[in-house]
Coordinates of C-alpha atoms and ligand atoms in Angstrom, one line a residue:
M231 CA 13.3 25.3 27.1
R232 CA 10.4 27.4 28.1
S233 CA 8.1 26.3 30.7
A234 CA 4.6 25.1 29.8
S235 CA 3.1 28.2 31.5
A236 CA 5.5 30.5 29.5
A237 CA 4.7 28.9 26.3
A238 CA 0.9 29.1 27.3
A239 CA 1.2 32.8 28.0
L240 CA 2.9 33.3 24.7
F241 CA 0.1 31.5 22.8
F242 CA -2.6 33.6 24.5
F243 CA -0.7 36.7 23.3
V244 CA -0.1 35.5 19.7
F245 CA -3.1 33.5 19.1
A246 CA -5.8 35.1 21.0
H247 CA -7.9 36.1 18.1
S248 CA -8.0 32.7 16.4
G249 CA -10.9 31.2 18.3
F250 CA -9.2 28.0 19.3
V251 CA -10.4 26.6 22.4
R252 CA -8.9 23.6 24.0
V253 CA -5.3 24.2 23.1
H254 CA -1.7 23.4 23.9
G255 CA 1.1 25.6 22.7
G256 CA 4.7 25.5 22.5
E257 CA 8.0 26.5 20.4
V258 CA 11.4 25.6 19.4
T259 CA 14.0 27.8 18.1
A260 CA 16.6 26.7 15.6
E261 CA 19.9 28.7 15.4
L262 CA 20.8 28.9 11.8
L263 CA 23.8 30.8 10.4
Y264 CA 22.0 34.1 9.4
T265 CA 18.9 34.0 11.4
N266 CA 17.1 32.2 14.3
V267 CA 14.0 30.3 13.0
T268 CA 11.4 29.9 15.5
V269 CA 8.5 27.5 15.1
K270 CA 5.6 28.1 17.3
W271 CA 2.5 25.7 17.5
H272 CA -0.8 25.4 19.1
A273 CA -2.9 22.3 18.9
D274 CA -6.6 22.3 19.1
Y275 CA -8.1 19.0 20.5
E276 CA -11.6 19.6 19.5
L277 CA -10.8 20.6 15.7
Q278 CA -7.8 18.1 15.8
M279 CA -5.8 20.7 14.2
V280 CA -2.3 22.1 14.6
E281 CA -1.3 25.7 13.5
F282 CA 2.5 26.3 13.1
S283 CA 3.7 29.9 12.8
I284 CA 7.2 30.0 11.5
W285 CA 9.2 33.0 12.2
Y286 CA 12.5 33.7 10.3
G287 CA 13.2 37.4 11.0
E288 CA 14.6 39.8 8.3
K289 CA 16.8 37.4 6.3
T290 CA 14.0 35.5 4.6
P291 CA 15.5 32.2 3.5
D292 CA 14.9 31.0 -0.2
L293 CA 14.1 27.6 1.1
L294 CA 13.0 26.4 4.5
F295 CA 12.4 22.8 5.4
V296 CA 10.7 21.9 8.6
G297 CA 10.9 18.0 9.3
F298 CA 8.8 16.2 11.9
S299 CA 9.9 12.7 13.1
D300 CA 9.9 10.5 16.2
F301 CA 13.5 9.6 16.4
G302 CA 15.4 12.3 14.3
D303 CA 16.2 10.3 11.1
L304 CA 16.3 12.6 8.1
N305 CA 15.5 9.6 5.8
S306 CA 11.7 8.6 5.4
T307 CA 10.7 11.6 7.4
D308 CA 7.7 14.2 6.9
G309 CA 8.2 17.7 6.2
L310 CA 7.0 21.1 5.1
M311 CA 8.9 23.0 2.5
I312 CA 8.5 26.8 2.2
S313 CA 9.8 28.7 -0.7
Q314 CA 9.2 32.4 -1.8
R315 CA 6.3 31.1 -4.0
E316 CA 4.5 28.3 -2.1
I317 CA 4.2 25.9 0.6
K318 CA 4.5 22.2 -0.1
D319 CA 3.6 19.0 2.1
V320 CA 6.8 16.8 1.4
H321 CA 8.6 13.8 2.6
T322 CA 12.1 12.5 2.3
T323 CA 12.8 9.2 0.7
R324 CA 15.3 6.5 2.1
E325 CA 17.9 8.1 -0.1
Y326 CA 17.1 11.4 1.6
R327 CA 15.5 13.0 -1.5
I328 CA 12.8 15.5 -0.9
R329 CA 9.6 14.6 -2.7
P330 CA 6.1 16.4 -2.7
D331 CA 3.3 14.3 -1.2
L332 CA 0.7 13.0 -3.5
Q333 CA -2.0 14.4 -0.9
Q334 CA -1.2 18.0 0.4
D335 CA -2.4 18.4 3.9
F336 CA -0.9 21.8 4.9
Q337 CA -3.0 24.9 4.4
Q338 CA -1.3 28.4 4.4
V339 CA -3.4 30.5 6.8
R340 CA -1.3 33.8 6.3
K341 CA 2.0 35.0 5.2
R342 CA 3.7 38.3 6.5
K343 CA 7.3 39.8 5.8
D344 CA 8.9 37.8 8.6
H345 CA 6.6 34.8 9.3
I346 CA 4.2 32.4 7.8
V347 CA 1.3 30.5 9.5
V348 CA 0.1 27.0 8.3
S349 CA -2.3 24.5 9.7
R350 CA -2.8 20.8 9.2
K351 CA -4.9 17.9 10.8
L352 CA -2.9 16.3 13.6
I353 CA -3.4 13.0 12.0
T354 CA -4.1 12.8 8.2
C355 CA -4.0 9.0 7.5
D356 CA -1.5 9.7 4.7
S357 CA 1.3 7.2 5.0
R358 CA 3.8 9.8 4.0
D359 CA 2.7 12.3 6.9
Y360 CA 3.8 12.3 10.4
A361 CA 1.0 11.6 13.0
F362 CA 1.3 14.2 15.9
Q363 CA 0.5 12.0 19.0
A364 CA 1.4 12.5 22.7
G365 CA 5.2 12.3 22.9
T366 CA 8.3 13.8 22.0
T367 CA 8.8 15.2 18.2
Q368 CA 12.1 15.9 16.7
F369 CA 12.1 19.1 14.5
H370 CA 14.7 19.2 11.8
I371 CA 14.7 22.9 10.7
A372 CA 16.8 23.7 7.6
A373 CA 17.3 26.8 5.5
S374 CA 19.1 27.9 2.4
W375 CA 19.9 31.3 1.1
G376 CA 20.9 31.6 -2.5
Y377 CA 19.5 28.1 -3.5
S378 CA 15.8 27.6 -4.2
T379 CA 15.8 24.1 -5.9
L380 CA 17.6 21.8 -3.3
T381 CA 16.3 18.3 -3.6
N382 CA 18.2 16.3 -1.3
I383 CA 18.1 17.0 2.5
M384 CA 21.7 16.0 3.0
D385 CA 22.8 18.7 0.5
K386 CA 25.7 20.5 2.1
R387 CA 24.0 23.8 1.1
W388 CA 21.4 23.3 3.6
I389 CA 21.9 25.0 7.1
K390 CA 20.4 22.7 9.5
D391 CA 19.5 22.3 13.3
K392 CA 17.5 19.8 15.3
K393 CA 15.2 20.5 18.3
F394 CA 12.8 18.6 20.5
G395 CA 9.4 19.5 21.3
K396 CA 5.8 18.2 22.3
V397 CA 3.1 19.3 20.0
L398 CA 0.5 17.3 22.1
E399 CA 0.9 17.0 25.7
G400 CA -1.3 14.0 26.2
P401 CA -4.9 13.7 27.0
T402 CA -4.8 15.0 30.4
D403 CA -2.8 18.2 29.9
Y404 CA -3.9 21.7 29.7
P405 CA -1.6 24.9 29.6
S406 CA -1.4 26.3 33.1
I407 CA -1.1 30.0 33.2
E408 CA -0.8 30.1 37.1
D409 CA 2.3 29.7 39.2
E410 CA 4.6 32.3 37.4
P411 CA 7.2 33.2 39.9
A412 CA 5.7 36.7 40.1
S413 CA 2.6 35.2 41.5
L414 CA 4.2 33.1 44.4
E415 CA 3.8 33.8 48.0
K416 CA 5.1 37.4 49.0
D417 CA 7.9 35.9 51.3
V418 CA 9.4 33.5 48.7
K419 CA 13.3 33.3 48.9
I420 CA 15.3 32.0 46.2
V421 CA 18.0 29.7 47.3
V422 CA 20.9 28.7 45.0
V423 CA 22.8 25.6 45.9
N424 CA 26.0 25.5 43.9
S425 CA 29.7 25.5 44.5
N426 CA 31.1 28.7 46.0
S427 CA 33.7 29.5 43.2
P428 CA 33.8 28.2 39.7
D429 CA 35.5 24.8 39.4
P430 CA 36.9 23.4 36.2
I431 CA 34.8 20.5 34.8
P432 CA 37.2 17.3 34.5
N433 CA 38.2 16.6 31.0
V434 CA 36.8 13.1 31.3
E435 CA 33.6 11.8 29.8
T436 CA 31.7 11.3 32.9
T437 CA 31.9 13.1 36.2
Y438 CA 29.4 13.1 39.1
E439 CA 29.9 16.4 41.3
C440 CA 28.3 16.5 44.7
I441 CA 27.3 19.8 46.5
I442 CA 26.1 19.6 50.1
R443 CA 24.6 22.6 51.7
K444 CA 22.7 23.8 54.6
M445 CA 19.8 26.0 53.9
P446 CA 20.8 29.8 54.6
F447 CA 18.0 30.3 57.2
D448 CA 16.9 28.5 60.3
T449 CA 15.2 25.2 59.4
V450 CA 15.9 23.7 62.8
E451 CA 12.3 24.5 64.5
T452 CA 10.6 25.9 61.4
M453 CA 9.1 24.1 58.4
Y454 CA 9.2 25.6 54.9
H455 CA 7.7 24.8 51.7
V456 CA 9.6 24.4 48.4
V457 CA 7.2 25.7 45.6
R458 CA 9.5 25.6 42.6
M459 CA 12.9 24.2 41.7
E460 CA 15.1 24.7 38.7
P461 CA 18.5 24.1 37.5
Y462 CA 21.0 26.9 37.8
I463 CA 23.3 26.4 34.9
T464 CA 26.5 28.5 34.2
P465 CA 25.7 30.1 30.8
G466 CA 27.6 28.3 27.9
N467 CA 27.7 25.0 29.9
E468 CA 24.3 23.8 28.9
H469 CA 25.7 21.0 26.7
L470 CA 27.8 19.6 29.5
V471 CA 25.3 19.4 32.2
H472 CA 23.5 16.1 31.6
H473 CA 21.2 15.6 34.6
M474 CA 21.0 16.4 38.3
E475 CA 19.5 14.7 41.3
V476 CA 18.6 16.6 44.5
F477 CA 18.4 14.8 47.8
I478 CA 17.6 15.6 51.5
C479 CA 20.0 14.3 54.1
R480 CA 18.7 12.5 57.1
D481 CA 21.6 13.2 59.3
E482 CA 23.4 16.5 60.0
V483 CA 26.3 16.5 57.5
E484 CA 28.7 19.4 56.8
E485 CA 29.0 21.6 53.8
W486 CA 31.1 20.2 51.2
N487 CA 31.6 19.9 47.3
G488 CA 33.8 17.8 45.0
N489 CA 33.7 14.7 43.1
C490 CA 31.0 12.5 44.5
N491 CA 33.5 9.5 44.5
D492 CA 36.1 11.5 46.6
P493 CA 37.1 9.7 49.6
K494 CA 37.0 13.0 51.4
K495 CA 33.4 13.4 51.0
P496 CA 31.7 13.4 54.4
A497 CA 30.9 10.1 55.5
K498 CA 27.5 11.2 56.8
S499 CA 26.5 12.1 53.2
K500 CA 25.4 8.5 52.8
S501 CA 22.2 9.7 54.6
C502 CA 21.6 12.0 51.7
S503 CA 19.4 9.5 50.0
H504 CA 15.9 10.9 50.0
V505 CA 15.2 12.0 46.4
I506 CA 13.3 15.3 46.1
A507 CA 14.0 16.3 42.5
A508 CA 15.4 14.8 39.3
W509 CA 16.2 17.2 36.4
A510 CA 17.7 16.3 33.1
M511 CA 18.9 18.2 29.9
G512 CA 16.3 19.9 28.0
E513 CA 13.8 20.1 31.0
G514 CA 12.0 23.1 32.5
P515 CA 11.3 24.1 36.1
I516 CA 9.4 21.8 38.6
I517 CA 6.5 23.9 39.6
Y518 CA 4.2 23.0 42.6
P519 CA 0.4 23.3 42.2
R520 CA -1.0 26.2 44.5
E521 CA -2.3 23.8 47.2
A522 CA 1.0 21.9 47.8
G523 CA 4.7 22.4 48.6
L524 CA 7.6 20.3 49.3
P525 CA 8.3 20.2 53.1
F526 CA 11.9 21.2 54.4
G527 CA 13.0 21.7 57.9
G528 CA 11.1 21.7 61.2
K529 CA 12.7 18.5 62.5
G530 CA 14.6 19.9 65.3
R531 CA 18.0 19.8 63.7
D532 CA 19.6 21.5 60.7
E533 CA 18.8 19.9 57.4
Y534 CA 21.0 19.5 54.5
V535 CA 20.5 19.1 50.7
M536 CA 22.8 17.4 48.4
V537 CA 22.8 18.3 44.5
E538 CA 24.3 15.6 42.4
I539 CA 25.3 16.8 38.9
H540 CA 26.2 14.5 36.1
Y541 CA 28.5 16.2 33.7
N542 CA 28.8 14.5 30.3
N543 CA 31.9 15.7 28.5
P544 CA 32.4 13.4 25.5
D545 CA 34.6 15.8 23.6
L546 CA 37.0 16.0 26.6
H547 CA 36.9 19.8 26.8
K548 CA 39.7 21.0 29.1
G549 CA 39.3 23.8 31.7
V550 CA 35.7 24.7 31.4
M551 CA 34.8 26.7 34.5
D552 CA 31.5 25.9 36.2
K553 CA 29.3 27.0 39.0
S554 CA 26.1 25.2 38.0
G555 CA 23.7 24.0 40.7
F556 CA 20.1 24.0 41.6
Q557 CA 17.7 26.9 42.7
F558 CA 14.9 26.5 45.2
Y559 CA 11.9 28.8 45.8
V560 CA 11.2 28.6 49.4
T561 CA 8.2 30.0 51.3
G562 CA 7.4 30.1 55.1
M563 CA 3.7 30.6 54.4
L564 CA 3.0 26.9 54.3
R565 CA 0.5 25.6 51.7
K566 CA -2.3 23.3 52.5
Y567 CA -0.5 20.0 51.6
D568 CA 3.0 18.5 51.8
A569 CA 4.0 17.1 48.6
G570 CA 6.0 14.0 47.9
I571 CA 8.0 12.1 45.0
M572 CA 7.7 8.4 44.3
E573 CA 9.7 6.2 42.0
L574 CA 7.7 3.7 39.8
G575 CA 8.8 1.2 37.3
L576 CA 11.4 -1.5 37.3
I577 CA 14.1 -2.4 40.0
Y578 CA 17.6 -1.6 39.0
S579 CA 18.7 -5.2 38.5
D580 CA 20.1 -7.6 36.0
A581 CA 16.9 -9.6 36.5
N582 CA 15.3 -7.0 34.2
S583 CA 17.4 -7.6 31.1
I584 CA 16.6 -7.4 27.4
P585 CA 17.5 -9.9 24.8
P586 CA 19.3 -8.6 21.7
N587 CA 17.9 -7.8 18.4
Q588 CA 14.4 -6.9 19.5
K589 CA 12.4 -4.3 17.8
A590 CA 9.8 -3.4 20.5
W591 CA 10.6 -5.3 23.7
A592 CA 8.1 -4.3 26.5
M593 CA 9.1 -4.5 30.2
N594 CA 6.3 -3.9 32.8
G595 CA 7.1 -2.5 36.4
Y596 CA 4.3 -2.9 38.9
C597 CA 3.0 -0.9 41.8
P598 CA 0.3 -3.3 43.0
S599 CA -2.5 -2.8 45.4
Q600 CA -0.6 -4.5 48.3
C601 CA 1.8 -1.4 48.1
T602 CA -0.6 1.4 47.3
Q603 CA -2.6 0.2 50.3
H604 CA 0.0 2.4 52.3
L605 CA -1.1 5.5 50.6
P606 CA -3.2 8.0 52.4
K607 CA -7.0 7.0 52.7
E608 CA -8.1 10.0 50.6
G609 CA -5.7 9.1 47.8
I610 CA -3.0 11.2 46.3
N611 CA -2.8 13.6 43.4
I612 CA -0.3 13.3 41.0
F613 CA 0.7 16.6 39.5
A614 CA 3.9 16.0 37.5
S615 CA 5.6 12.8 36.0
Q616 CA 9.1 12.4 34.6
M617 CA 9.8 9.1 32.9
H618 CA 13.4 7.8 32.4
A619 CA 15.1 5.1 30.3
H620 CA 18.5 4.9 28.7
L621 CA 19.6 4.5 25.1
T622 CA 17.3 1.8 23.8
G623 CA 14.1 3.3 25.5
R624 CA 11.4 4.1 22.8
K625 CA 8.0 4.2 24.4
L626 CA 7.3 4.9 28.1
F627 CA 4.1 5.0 29.9
T628 CA 2.2 4.5 33.1
S629 CA -1.4 3.1 33.4
Q630 CA -3.7 3.2 36.3
Y631 CA -5.7 0.0 37.1
R632 CA -8.7 -0.2 39.9
A633 CA -10.0 -3.4 40.7
G634 CA -8.0 -4.8 38.0
V635 CA -9.6 -2.7 35.2
K636 CA -7.5 0.0 33.3
I637 CA -9.1 3.4 34.1
G638 CA -6.6 5.8 32.7
E639 CA -3.0 6.8 32.2
V640 CA -0.7 8.9 34.2
N641 CA 1.7 9.8 31.5
R642 CA 2.7 8.6 28.1
D643 CA 5.6 9.3 25.6
E644 CA 5.0 7.3 22.5
H645 CA 8.4 8.3 21.1
Y646 CA 10.7 8.8 24.0
S647 CA 14.1 10.3 23.4
P648 CA 16.8 9.8 26.1
H649 CA 18.2 13.2 25.1
W650 CA 15.3 15.3 26.0
Q651 CA 13.8 14.0 29.3
H652 CA 10.7 16.2 29.9
L653 CA 9.1 16.7 33.2
Q654 CA 5.5 16.5 32.3
Q655 CA 3.1 18.7 34.4
L656 CA -0.2 17.0 34.6
R657 CA -3.3 19.2 34.7
P658 CA -5.8 18.2 35.9
V659 CA -3.9 16.1 38.3
V660 CA -4.3 12.2 38.3
R661 CA -5.9 10.9 41.5
V662 CA -4.7 7.4 42.7
M663 CA -6.4 5.7 45.5
P664 CA -5.3 3.3 47.9
G665 CA -5.6 -0.3 46.4
D666 CA -5.1 0.9 42.7
T667 CA -2.3 -0.6 40.7
L668 CA 0.1 1.4 38.6
M669 CA 1.9 -0.3 35.9
T670 CA 4.9 1.5 34.0
T671 CA 5.8 0.2 30.6
C672 CA 9.1 0.7 28.7
V673 CA 9.4 -0.4 25.2
Y674 CA 13.0 -0.9 24.1
D675 CA 14.7 -1.3 20.7
T676 CA 17.7 -3.6 20.9
R677 CA 18.1 -4.2 17.2
R678 CA 21.6 -2.5 17.2
R679 CA 22.7 -4.8 20.0
S680 CA 24.2 -8.3 19.6
K681 CA 24.4 -8.9 23.3
V682 CA 21.9 -8.8 26.2
T683 CA 21.2 -5.4 27.6
F684 CA 21.4 -5.7 31.5
G685 CA 19.1 -3.7 33.8
G686 CA 21.4 -1.4 35.9
Y687 CA 22.8 2.0 36.3
G688 CA 25.3 2.2 33.5
I689 CA 24.5 4.3 30.2
T690 CA 24.5 1.2 28.3
D691 CA 22.4 -0.6 30.8
E692 CA 18.7 0.0 30.8
M693 CA 16.3 1.4 33.2
C694 CA 12.5 1.9 33.4
V695 CA 11.4 4.7 35.8
N696 CA 8.6 7.1 36.3
Y697 CA 9.3 9.8 39.0
I698 CA 5.8 10.9 40.1
Y699 CA 5.3 14.3 42.0
Y700 CA 2.3 14.2 44.1
Y701 CA 0.4 15.3 47.3
P702 CA -0.4 14.8 50.1
A703 CA 2.9 13.2 50.8
S704 CA 3.1 9.5 52.0
D705 CA 5.7 7.2 53.2
V706 CA 5.9 5.2 49.9
E707 CA 9.1 6.5 48.2
V708 CA 9.7 3.5 45.8
C709 CA 7.1 1.0 44.3
K710 CA 8.9 -1.0 41.8
S711 CA 9.1 -4.5 40.6
A712 CA 11.5 -7.0 39.0
I713 CA 10.9 -10.3 37.4
S714 CA 11.2 -12.9 40.3
N715 CA 14.6 -14.6 40.6
V716 CA 12.8 -17.9 41.4
T717 CA 11.0 -17.6 38.1
L718 CA 14.1 -16.7 36.2
R719 CA 16.2 -19.5 37.8
E720 CA 13.4 -22.1 37.0
Y721 CA 13.2 -20.8 33.4
F722 CA 16.8 -21.0 32.6
S723 CA 17.2 -24.3 34.3
Q724 CA 14.2 -26.1 32.8
R725 CA 14.4 -24.6 29.2
H726 CA 18.1 -23.9 28.8
L727 CA 19.4 -26.7 31.0
M728 CA 21.7 -24.3 33.2
N729 CA 22.5 -24.8 36.8
G730 CA 19.7 -22.4 37.9
Q731 CA 20.6 -22.8 41.6
T732 CA 24.3 -21.5 41.5
M733 CA 24.8 -19.4 38.4
A734 CA 24.6 -15.7 38.6
I735 CA 21.6 -14.2 36.9
S736 CA 23.7 -12.2 34.3
D737 CA 25.7 -15.3 33.5
M738 CA 22.4 -17.2 32.7
Y739 CA 21.3 -14.3 30.4
N740 CA 24.7 -14.3 28.8
K741 CA 24.8 -18.0 28.2
V742 CA 21.7 -18.1 26.0
K743 CA 23.5 -18.1 22.7
D744 CA 20.3 -18.0 20.4
W745 CA 17.5 -15.8 21.2
G746 CA 15.9 -16.5 17.8
N747 CA 13.8 -19.5 16.9
G748 CA 11.0 -18.6 19.2
V749 CA 13.0 -18.3 22.4
D750 CA 12.5 -14.7 22.8
E751 CA 8.8 -15.1 22.2
E752 CA 8.8 -17.8 24.9
F753 CA 10.7 -15.7 27.3
Y754 CA 8.5 -12.7 26.8
N755 CA 5.7 -14.7 27.9
V756 CA 7.6 -15.7 31.0
L757 CA 8.1 -12.0 31.9
N758 CA 4.4 -11.4 31.2
V759 CA 3.0 -14.1 33.5
G760 CA 5.9 -15.0 35.9
N761 CA 6.0 -14.0 39.6
M762 CA 7.8 -10.8 40.7
N763 CA 9.9 -9.3 43.4
M764 CA 8.6 -6.0 44.9
N765 CA 10.4 -3.0 46.3
C766 CA 7.6 -1.1 48.3
L767 CA 10.0 1.0 50.3
R768 CA 9.6 3.8 52.9
S769 CA 11.8 7.0 52.7
N770 CA 14.3 5.5 55.1
G771 CA 14.9 2.6 52.6
E772 CA 13.0 -0.1 54.8
P773 CA 10.2 -2.1 53.1
H774 CA 6.6 -1.6 54.1
K775 CA 4.7 -4.2 56.0
F776 CA 3.0 -6.8 53.5
Y777 CA -0.5 -7.5 54.7
T778 CA -1.8 -11.0 54.1
S779 CA -3.4 -13.8 55.8
D780 CA -1.2 -16.3 53.8
P781 CA 2.0 -16.7 55.6
R782 CA 3.7 -18.0 52.3
Q783 CA 3.2 -14.7 50.7
S784 CA 5.7 -11.8 50.8
W785 CA 7.2 -9.1 48.5
E786 CA 9.4 -11.7 47.3
N787 CA 8.2 -14.1 44.5
M788 CA 4.7 -12.7 44.6
P789 CA 2.1 -13.3 41.9
R790 CA 1.7 -10.6 39.4
P791 CA -1.6 -8.5 39.7
R792 CA -4.2 -9.8 37.4
L793 CA -5.3 -6.9 35.1
F794 CA -7.7 -6.4 32.5
A795 CA -8.5 -4.1 29.7
G796 CA -11.3 -3.5 27.1
S797 CA -10.8 -5.3 23.8
F798 CA -10.8 -2.0 21.8
V799 CA -9.7 1.5 22.4
K800 CA -10.1 4.6 20.5
T801 CA -6.8 5.2 19.0
R802 CA -5.2 5.4 15.6
D803 CA -5.0 2.2 13.8
R804 CA -2.1 1.9 11.8
F805 CA -3.6 -0.2 9.1
Q806 CA -6.8 2.0 8.5
C807 CA -5.0 5.2 9.1
P808 CA -1.2 5.0 8.5
A809 CA 1.5 7.4 9.3
I810 CA 5.1 7.9 8.4
N811 CA 5.8 7.0 12.1
D812 CA 5.2 3.4 11.2
M813 CA 7.4 3.2 8.1
I814 CA 9.2 0.5 9.9
N815 CA 6.6 -1.9 8.4
F816 CA 8.6 -1.7 5.2
E817 CA 12.0 -2.5 6.4
Ligands
NAG260 C1 20.1 33.3 18.0 O1 19.7 33.2 19.4 C2 20.8 33.0 20.2 C3 20.4 32.4 21.5 O2 19.3 33.2 21.9 C4 21.6 34.4 20.2 O3 22.7 34.2 21.0 C5 21.8 34.7 18.8 O4 22.5 36.1 18.6 C6 20.8 34.7 17.8 N1 21.2 34.8 16.4 C7 20.6 35.7 15.6 C8 21.3 35.8 14.2 O5 19.7 36.5 16.0
NAG261 C1 17.5 5.7 8.1 O1 18.9 5.9 8.3 C2 19.2 5.2 9.5 C3 20.6 5.7 9.9 O2 21.5 5.4 8.7 C4 18.9 3.7 9.4 O3 19.3 3.1 10.7 C5 17.5 3.5 9.0 O4 17.2 2.3 9.0 C6 17.0 4.3 8.0 N1 15.5 4.2 7.9 C7 15.0 3.9 6.7 C8 13.3 4.0 6.9 O5 15.4 3.7 5.7
NAG262 C1 17.8 -11.4 42.7 O1 18.9 -11.4 42.0 C2 19.7 -10.2 41.9 C3 20.9 -10.4 41.0 O2 20.8 -10.7 39.9 C4 20.0 -9.7 43.3 O3 20.6 -8.4 43.2 C5 18.7 -9.6 44.1 O4 18.9 -9.3 45.3 C6 17.9 -10.9 44.1 N1 16.8 -10.7 44.8 C7 16.3 -11.6 45.7 C8 15.0 -11.1 46.3 O5 16.9 -12.5 46.0

């Protein structure tokens, strides 16, 4: 994937003459049999238009289909069909047939030998059009050579590919043309942390590989700033490297690499627990703003980093050699601020579990004022955000409240995909003051599950996390909540007559046989108003002090913050202004 800045630079080059002002640009490239088709876009917030230019090279296809959807289904999806003669605004039916829309919303801007430019309103209020909103869009790109009248998108004569992109970056995002590697500090060194020689990726589905390294220069007395980080992936293995996490070790360890569960892994690596970066498939680099860098070294002893690589090898490929790792850009010319990273959302716990068969089950993770009080007096500036959930996560967002009233959002993905975890750069930065509340919401779809989905680490468990990257650094590393165990135990014993004192929470969830008949609605309400347990943790894993004059209050079983919002917001109303994204109405 191109970085936002590269995409922006590209757009300035290509579209500089078009007069669009507040724009965001990007592109995806589909690899089809005879050619690569690149779809580039730029969206104009003032005109509420998006312009797509579609490049197909020398071998012009006889038919080209570009589909837009939230979750990648090819049935009931919006599309644009381009033939030699014309462009058509189309949609597919449930039976995958391609039909022209009654209302045609695409305009042709120009056509050349190797590309075509079209434009459309972001939101057309046609129930057969896709509404471009902040969040992930899945692009289905299909071409045919030699056939010009294909009427079903599943027809084998199509050559298809699917890609992910964000047409709109959300209300707070602007392209950033700064921070190209070339414009970094003159002394920047690039450090690659990877295994010294290629190792085979095990032919099992899931492997966690750990690499522990010392920085290759003196970090004992001198502090450095990391100003950019990115994965370093062995070419050809992109599909196997699922995600990575990067940690700083508190203790002096020793250099090592191997399976993270290997008993020979140095015991002191337990101290490698301070997360400094998280990266997942599909994501670009992590770029620090001009005024901040991630501190490293200067603590009077060697500091080590640990990179944890999660390989996902579902096809059990054998003997694939790999030398992937992480790459750091480090400067000794310290920037004005030290940067930090904080984890918001839900505690990984089976307390936070989701009933089966729910279309849109929302769970809220709080970072309340009692914890943000520990932030620096002048507040923090969030410059990037990365949201994470597992397979049933559909919408993820974090809102900011001051004095109980919603004042804005940090980040939002209206149609999240676990297969494309985007690190969102926020420009301008979002400022959070001590005493603010941050609420992270994850909406899950468990309609394909017949059992409870537990909160936890496994890929079939669920999570709700927003990693925020910010400056100046503070000692709040985790600010997450869970429904309180006391509330849960009361609920299960009173409503379901279980032995709430002794049973494990997971057993209580499992023992509810029928979540229908209003039980789910009732439990949803308990989740919304019940007390919560908080993790408000320092980087050494210890909880922060809970300031209160009431000795009965603590991080455990504390009342939920009381939050308010206006009774109307300026957003697309799905009854006045329908879109194919909502077709769920007609199931
Ligand atoms: C398409 O792009 C890929 C990756 O950039 C490249 O390897 C391949 O040769 C390209 N194919 C064509 C037909 O240009
Ligand atoms: C589209 O197909 C998928 C997978 O077969 C199915 O789950 C979904 O309900 C279908 N959507 C519609 C709108 O028919
Ligand atoms: C709540 O229960 C979970 C297990 O379901 C446990 O991991 C956690 O420690 C408990 N929390 C408290 C504060 O007792």
